[in-house]
Tab-separated table of C-alpha atoms and ligand atoms in Angstrom:
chain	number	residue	atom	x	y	z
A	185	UNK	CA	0.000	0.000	0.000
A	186	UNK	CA	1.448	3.437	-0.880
A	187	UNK	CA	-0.035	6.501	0.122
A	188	UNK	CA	0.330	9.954	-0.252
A	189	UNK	CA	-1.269	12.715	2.236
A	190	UNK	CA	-2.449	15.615	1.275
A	191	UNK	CA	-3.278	18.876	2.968
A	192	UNK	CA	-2.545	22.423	3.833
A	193	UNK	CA	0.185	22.579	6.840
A	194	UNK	CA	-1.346	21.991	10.208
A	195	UNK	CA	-4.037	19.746	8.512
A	196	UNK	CA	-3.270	16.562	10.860
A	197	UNK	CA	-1.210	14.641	8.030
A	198	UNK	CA	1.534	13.931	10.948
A	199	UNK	CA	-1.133	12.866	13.362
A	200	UNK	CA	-2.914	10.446	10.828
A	201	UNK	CA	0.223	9.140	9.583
A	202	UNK	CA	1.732	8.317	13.179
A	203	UNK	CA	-0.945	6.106	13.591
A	204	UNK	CA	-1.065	4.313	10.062
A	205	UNK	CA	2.196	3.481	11.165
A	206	UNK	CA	1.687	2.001	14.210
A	207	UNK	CA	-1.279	-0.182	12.668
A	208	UNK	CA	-0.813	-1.022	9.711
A	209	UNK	CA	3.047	-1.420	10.201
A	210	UNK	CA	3.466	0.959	7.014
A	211	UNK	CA	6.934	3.051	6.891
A	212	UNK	CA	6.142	7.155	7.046
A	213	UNK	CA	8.295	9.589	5.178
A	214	UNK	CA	7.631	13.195	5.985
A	215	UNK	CA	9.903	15.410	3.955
A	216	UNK	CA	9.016	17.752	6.698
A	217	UNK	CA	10.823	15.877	9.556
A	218	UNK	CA	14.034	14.794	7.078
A	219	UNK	CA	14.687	18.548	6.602
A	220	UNK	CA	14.403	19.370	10.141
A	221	UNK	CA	16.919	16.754	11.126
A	222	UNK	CA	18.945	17.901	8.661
A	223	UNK	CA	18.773	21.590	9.549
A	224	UNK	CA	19.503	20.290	13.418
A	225	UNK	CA	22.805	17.807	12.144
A	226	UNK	CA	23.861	20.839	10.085
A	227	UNK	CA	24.370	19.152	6.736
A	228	UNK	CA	24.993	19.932	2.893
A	229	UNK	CA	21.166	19.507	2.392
A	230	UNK	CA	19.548	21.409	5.698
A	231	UNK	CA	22.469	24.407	5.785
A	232	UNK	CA	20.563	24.942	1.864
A	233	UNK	CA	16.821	23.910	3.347
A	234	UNK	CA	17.073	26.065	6.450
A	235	UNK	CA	16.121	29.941	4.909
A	236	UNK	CA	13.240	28.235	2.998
A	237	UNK	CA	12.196	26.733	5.952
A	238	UNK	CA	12.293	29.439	8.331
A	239	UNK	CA	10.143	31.912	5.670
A	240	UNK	CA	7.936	29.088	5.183
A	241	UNK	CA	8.757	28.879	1.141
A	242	UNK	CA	9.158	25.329	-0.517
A	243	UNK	CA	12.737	24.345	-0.383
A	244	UNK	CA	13.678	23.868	-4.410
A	245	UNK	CA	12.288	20.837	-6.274
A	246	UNK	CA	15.480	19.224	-7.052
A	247	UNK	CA	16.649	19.139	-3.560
A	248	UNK	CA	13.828	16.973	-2.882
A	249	UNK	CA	13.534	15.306	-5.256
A	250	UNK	CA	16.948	13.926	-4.975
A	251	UNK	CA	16.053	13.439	-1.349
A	252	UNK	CA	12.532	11.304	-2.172
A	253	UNK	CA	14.624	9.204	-5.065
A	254	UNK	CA	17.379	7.779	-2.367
A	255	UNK	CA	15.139	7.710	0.489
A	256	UNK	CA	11.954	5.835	-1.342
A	257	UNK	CA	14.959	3.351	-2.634
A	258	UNK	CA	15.765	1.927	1.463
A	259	UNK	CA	14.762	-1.337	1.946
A	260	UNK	CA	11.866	-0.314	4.852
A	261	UNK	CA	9.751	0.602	2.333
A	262	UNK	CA	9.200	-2.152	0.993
A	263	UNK	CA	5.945	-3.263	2.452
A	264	UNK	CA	4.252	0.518	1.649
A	265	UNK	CA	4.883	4.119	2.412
A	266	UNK	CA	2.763	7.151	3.750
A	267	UNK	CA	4.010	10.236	1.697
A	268	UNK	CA	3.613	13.122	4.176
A	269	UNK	CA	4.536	16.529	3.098
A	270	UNK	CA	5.775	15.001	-0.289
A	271	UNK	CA	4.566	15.642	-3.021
A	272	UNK	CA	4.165	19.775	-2.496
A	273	UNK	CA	4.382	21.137	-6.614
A	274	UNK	CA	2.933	19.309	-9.566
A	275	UNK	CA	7.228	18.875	-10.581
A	276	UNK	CA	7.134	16.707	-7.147
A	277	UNK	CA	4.254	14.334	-7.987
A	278	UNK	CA	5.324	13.948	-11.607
A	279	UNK	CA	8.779	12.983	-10.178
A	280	UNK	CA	7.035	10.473	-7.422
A	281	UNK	CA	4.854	8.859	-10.542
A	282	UNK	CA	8.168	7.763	-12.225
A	283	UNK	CA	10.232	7.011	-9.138
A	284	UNK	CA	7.291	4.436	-8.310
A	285	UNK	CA	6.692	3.235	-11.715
A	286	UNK	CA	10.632	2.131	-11.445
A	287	UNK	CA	10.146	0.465	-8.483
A	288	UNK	CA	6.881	-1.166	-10.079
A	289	UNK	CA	5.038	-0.351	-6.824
A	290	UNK	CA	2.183	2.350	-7.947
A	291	UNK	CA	0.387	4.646	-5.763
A	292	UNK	CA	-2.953	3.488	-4.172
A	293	UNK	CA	-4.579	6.212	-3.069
A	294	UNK	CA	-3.952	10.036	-2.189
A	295	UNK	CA	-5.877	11.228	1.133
A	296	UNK	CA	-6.740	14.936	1.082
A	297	UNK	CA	-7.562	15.886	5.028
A	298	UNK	CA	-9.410	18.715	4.233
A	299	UNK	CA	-9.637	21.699	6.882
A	300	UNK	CA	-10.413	25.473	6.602
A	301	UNK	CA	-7.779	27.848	6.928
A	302	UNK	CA	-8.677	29.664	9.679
A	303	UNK	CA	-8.649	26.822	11.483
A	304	UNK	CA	-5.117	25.865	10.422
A	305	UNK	CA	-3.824	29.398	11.912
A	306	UNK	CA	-5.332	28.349	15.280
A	307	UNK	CA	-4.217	24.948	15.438
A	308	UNK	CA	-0.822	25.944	14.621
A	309	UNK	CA	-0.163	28.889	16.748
A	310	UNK	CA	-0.795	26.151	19.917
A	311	UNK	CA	0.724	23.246	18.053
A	312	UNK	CA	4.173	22.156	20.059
A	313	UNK	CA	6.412	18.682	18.870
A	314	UNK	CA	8.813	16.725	20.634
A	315	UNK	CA	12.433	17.495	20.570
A	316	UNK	CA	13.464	13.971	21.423
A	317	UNK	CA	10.555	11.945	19.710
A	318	UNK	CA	8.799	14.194	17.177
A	319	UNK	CA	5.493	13.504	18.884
A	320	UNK	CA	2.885	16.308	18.071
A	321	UNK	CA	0.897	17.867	20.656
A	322	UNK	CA	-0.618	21.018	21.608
A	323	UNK	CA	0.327	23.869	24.358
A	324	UNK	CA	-2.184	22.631	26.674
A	325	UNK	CA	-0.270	19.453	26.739
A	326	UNK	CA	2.672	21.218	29.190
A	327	UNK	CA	6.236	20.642	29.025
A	328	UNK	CA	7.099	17.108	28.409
A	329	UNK	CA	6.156	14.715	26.270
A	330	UNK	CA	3.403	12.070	26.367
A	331	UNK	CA	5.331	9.320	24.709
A	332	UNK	CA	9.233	9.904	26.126
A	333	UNK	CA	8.961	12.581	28.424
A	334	UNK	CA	11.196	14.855	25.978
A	335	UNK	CA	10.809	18.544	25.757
A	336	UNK	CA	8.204	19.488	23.584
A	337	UNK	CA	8.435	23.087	21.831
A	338	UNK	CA	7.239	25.350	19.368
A	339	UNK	CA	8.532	25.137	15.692
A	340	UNK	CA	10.035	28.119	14.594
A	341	UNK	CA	7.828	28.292	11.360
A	342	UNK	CA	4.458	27.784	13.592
A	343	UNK	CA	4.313	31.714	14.190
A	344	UNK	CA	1.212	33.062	12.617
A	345	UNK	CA	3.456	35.308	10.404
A	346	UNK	CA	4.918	31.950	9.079
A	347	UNK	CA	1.912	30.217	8.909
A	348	UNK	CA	-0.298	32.188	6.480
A	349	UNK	CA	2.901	32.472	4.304
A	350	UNK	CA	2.269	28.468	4.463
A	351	UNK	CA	-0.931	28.670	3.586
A	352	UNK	CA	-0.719	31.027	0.777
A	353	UNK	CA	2.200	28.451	-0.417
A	354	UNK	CA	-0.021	25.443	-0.148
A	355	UNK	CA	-3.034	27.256	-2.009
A	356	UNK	CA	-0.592	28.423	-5.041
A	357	UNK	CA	1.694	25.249	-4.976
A	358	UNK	CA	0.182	22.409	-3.414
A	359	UNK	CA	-3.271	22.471	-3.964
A	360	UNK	CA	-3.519	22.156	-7.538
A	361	UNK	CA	-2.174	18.493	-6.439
A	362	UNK	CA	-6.196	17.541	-5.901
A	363	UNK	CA	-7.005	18.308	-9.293
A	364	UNK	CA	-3.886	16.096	-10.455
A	365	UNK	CA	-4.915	13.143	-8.367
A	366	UNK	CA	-8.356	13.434	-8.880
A	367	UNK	CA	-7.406	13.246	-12.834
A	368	UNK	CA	-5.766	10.010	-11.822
A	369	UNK	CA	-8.865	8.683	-10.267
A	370	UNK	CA	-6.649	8.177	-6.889
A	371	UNK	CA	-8.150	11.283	-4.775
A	372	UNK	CA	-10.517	10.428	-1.369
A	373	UNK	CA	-11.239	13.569	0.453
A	374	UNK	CA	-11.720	13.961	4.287
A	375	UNK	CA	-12.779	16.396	6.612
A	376	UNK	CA	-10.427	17.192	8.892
A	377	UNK	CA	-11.992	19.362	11.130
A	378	UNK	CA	-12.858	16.792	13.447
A	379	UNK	CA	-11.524	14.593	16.311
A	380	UNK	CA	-8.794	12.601	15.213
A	381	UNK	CA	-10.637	9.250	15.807
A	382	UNK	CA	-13.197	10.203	13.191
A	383	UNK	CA	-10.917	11.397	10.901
A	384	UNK	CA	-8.515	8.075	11.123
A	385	UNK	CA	-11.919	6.231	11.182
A	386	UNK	CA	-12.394	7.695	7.398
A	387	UNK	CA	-8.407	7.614	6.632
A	388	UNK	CA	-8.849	3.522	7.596
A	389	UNK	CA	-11.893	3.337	5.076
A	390	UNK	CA	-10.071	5.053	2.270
A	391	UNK	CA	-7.390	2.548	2.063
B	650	ADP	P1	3.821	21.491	7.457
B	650	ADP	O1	3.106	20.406	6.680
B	650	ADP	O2	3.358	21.611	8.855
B	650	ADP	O3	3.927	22.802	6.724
B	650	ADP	P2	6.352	20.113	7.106
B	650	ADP	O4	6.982	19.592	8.328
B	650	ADP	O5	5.766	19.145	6.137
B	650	ADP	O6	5.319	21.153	7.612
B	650	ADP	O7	7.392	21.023	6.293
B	650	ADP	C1	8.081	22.093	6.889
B	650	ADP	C2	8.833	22.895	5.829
B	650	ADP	O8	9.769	22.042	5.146
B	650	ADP	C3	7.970	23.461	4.705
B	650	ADP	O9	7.390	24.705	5.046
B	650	ADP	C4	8.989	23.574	3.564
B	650	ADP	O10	9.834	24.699	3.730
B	650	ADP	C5	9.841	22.344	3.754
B	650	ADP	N1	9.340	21.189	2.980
B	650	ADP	C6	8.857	20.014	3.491
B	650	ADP	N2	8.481	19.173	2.497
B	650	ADP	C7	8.727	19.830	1.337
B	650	ADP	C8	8.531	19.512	-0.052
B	650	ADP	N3	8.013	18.330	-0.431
B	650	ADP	N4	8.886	20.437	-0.978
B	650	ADP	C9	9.408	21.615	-0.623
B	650	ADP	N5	9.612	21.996	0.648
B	650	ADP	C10	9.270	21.113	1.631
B	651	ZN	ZN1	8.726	12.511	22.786
């Protein structure tokens, strides 16, 4: 099974996906959390990712695509991968089709969590993640992390500054994504402005 999630920033891909993985023992790739670890180990690839990052622009197409073609080649994912944050610009999913076609493992579906902006600005201002574990949670969670007890803290791109300048990305570069996987007859679409039980509910009946 290989899926790709779509949805603006903030739209509970992360959420969804962490439990995908935990159930249906599928192997997660968020282009999102590669580039952060990058930025944090100071490498080639995050020293060039990190000013995107922090202005909330895309980082260039062929850095990740380079990134997608040697990751999606490691043996974990052989059983099925959740795409999160990957493919962002129609260059991306064009350069996903072929990657898979060479692998001869297609795409099943692409998810769309769908949730209204405003909400997005909300959710994101109070949105924290774990420094040790990467576990998302909110401000009202405290200090320390649920799962490992590891600081949890505020992104530096989840200031509301940051954020629309995400969402105005997503709506000019991203979003035209639904039209391209609805032309491939692969697009389900689910509201996302729900608890995240009814949304996985949906995310479970879409695969
Ligand atoms: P979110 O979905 O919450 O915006 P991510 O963790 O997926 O955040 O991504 C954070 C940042 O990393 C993006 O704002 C962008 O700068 C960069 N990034 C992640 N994935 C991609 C991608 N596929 N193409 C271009 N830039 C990306
Ligand atoms: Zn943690």
């Amino acid at each position: 099974m290989n899926i790709v999630l779509l949805g603006a920033p903030g739209a509970g891909k992360g959420t969804q996906a962490a439990r995908l993985v935990s159930e249906e023992g599928l192997c997660h790739i968020s282009t999102g959390d590669i580039l952060r670890a990058a930025v944090k180990n100071e490498t080639e690839l995050g020293k060039k990712a990190k000013e995107y990052m922090d202005a909330g622009e895309l980082v260039p197409d062929e850095l990740i695509i380079d990134l997608m073609r040697e990751r999606i080649q490691q043996p974990d994912t052989e059983k099925g991968v959740i795409l999160d944050g990957f493919p962002r610009t129609t260059t991306q999913a064009v350069a996903l089709d072929g990657m898979l076609n060479e692998l001869g493992r297609p795409l099943d579906v692409a998810i769309l969590i769908d949730v209204d902006p405003e909400v997005i600005v909300k959710r994101l201002s109070s949105r924290r993640m774990c420094r040790a574990c990467g576990a998302i949670g909110t401000e009202a969670d405290g200090a320390s992390c649920k799962a490992c007890g590891g600081e949890m803290y505020q992104r530096d791109d989840d200031n509301e500054k940051t954020v629309r300048n995400r969402l105005e990305v997503y709506e000019k570069s991203t979003s035209p994504l639904i039209d391209y996987y609805r032309g491939c007859e692969l697009l389900v679409s689910i509201d996302g402005d729900r608890d995240p039980d009814e949304v996985y509910a949906d995310v479970k009946a879409a695969l």
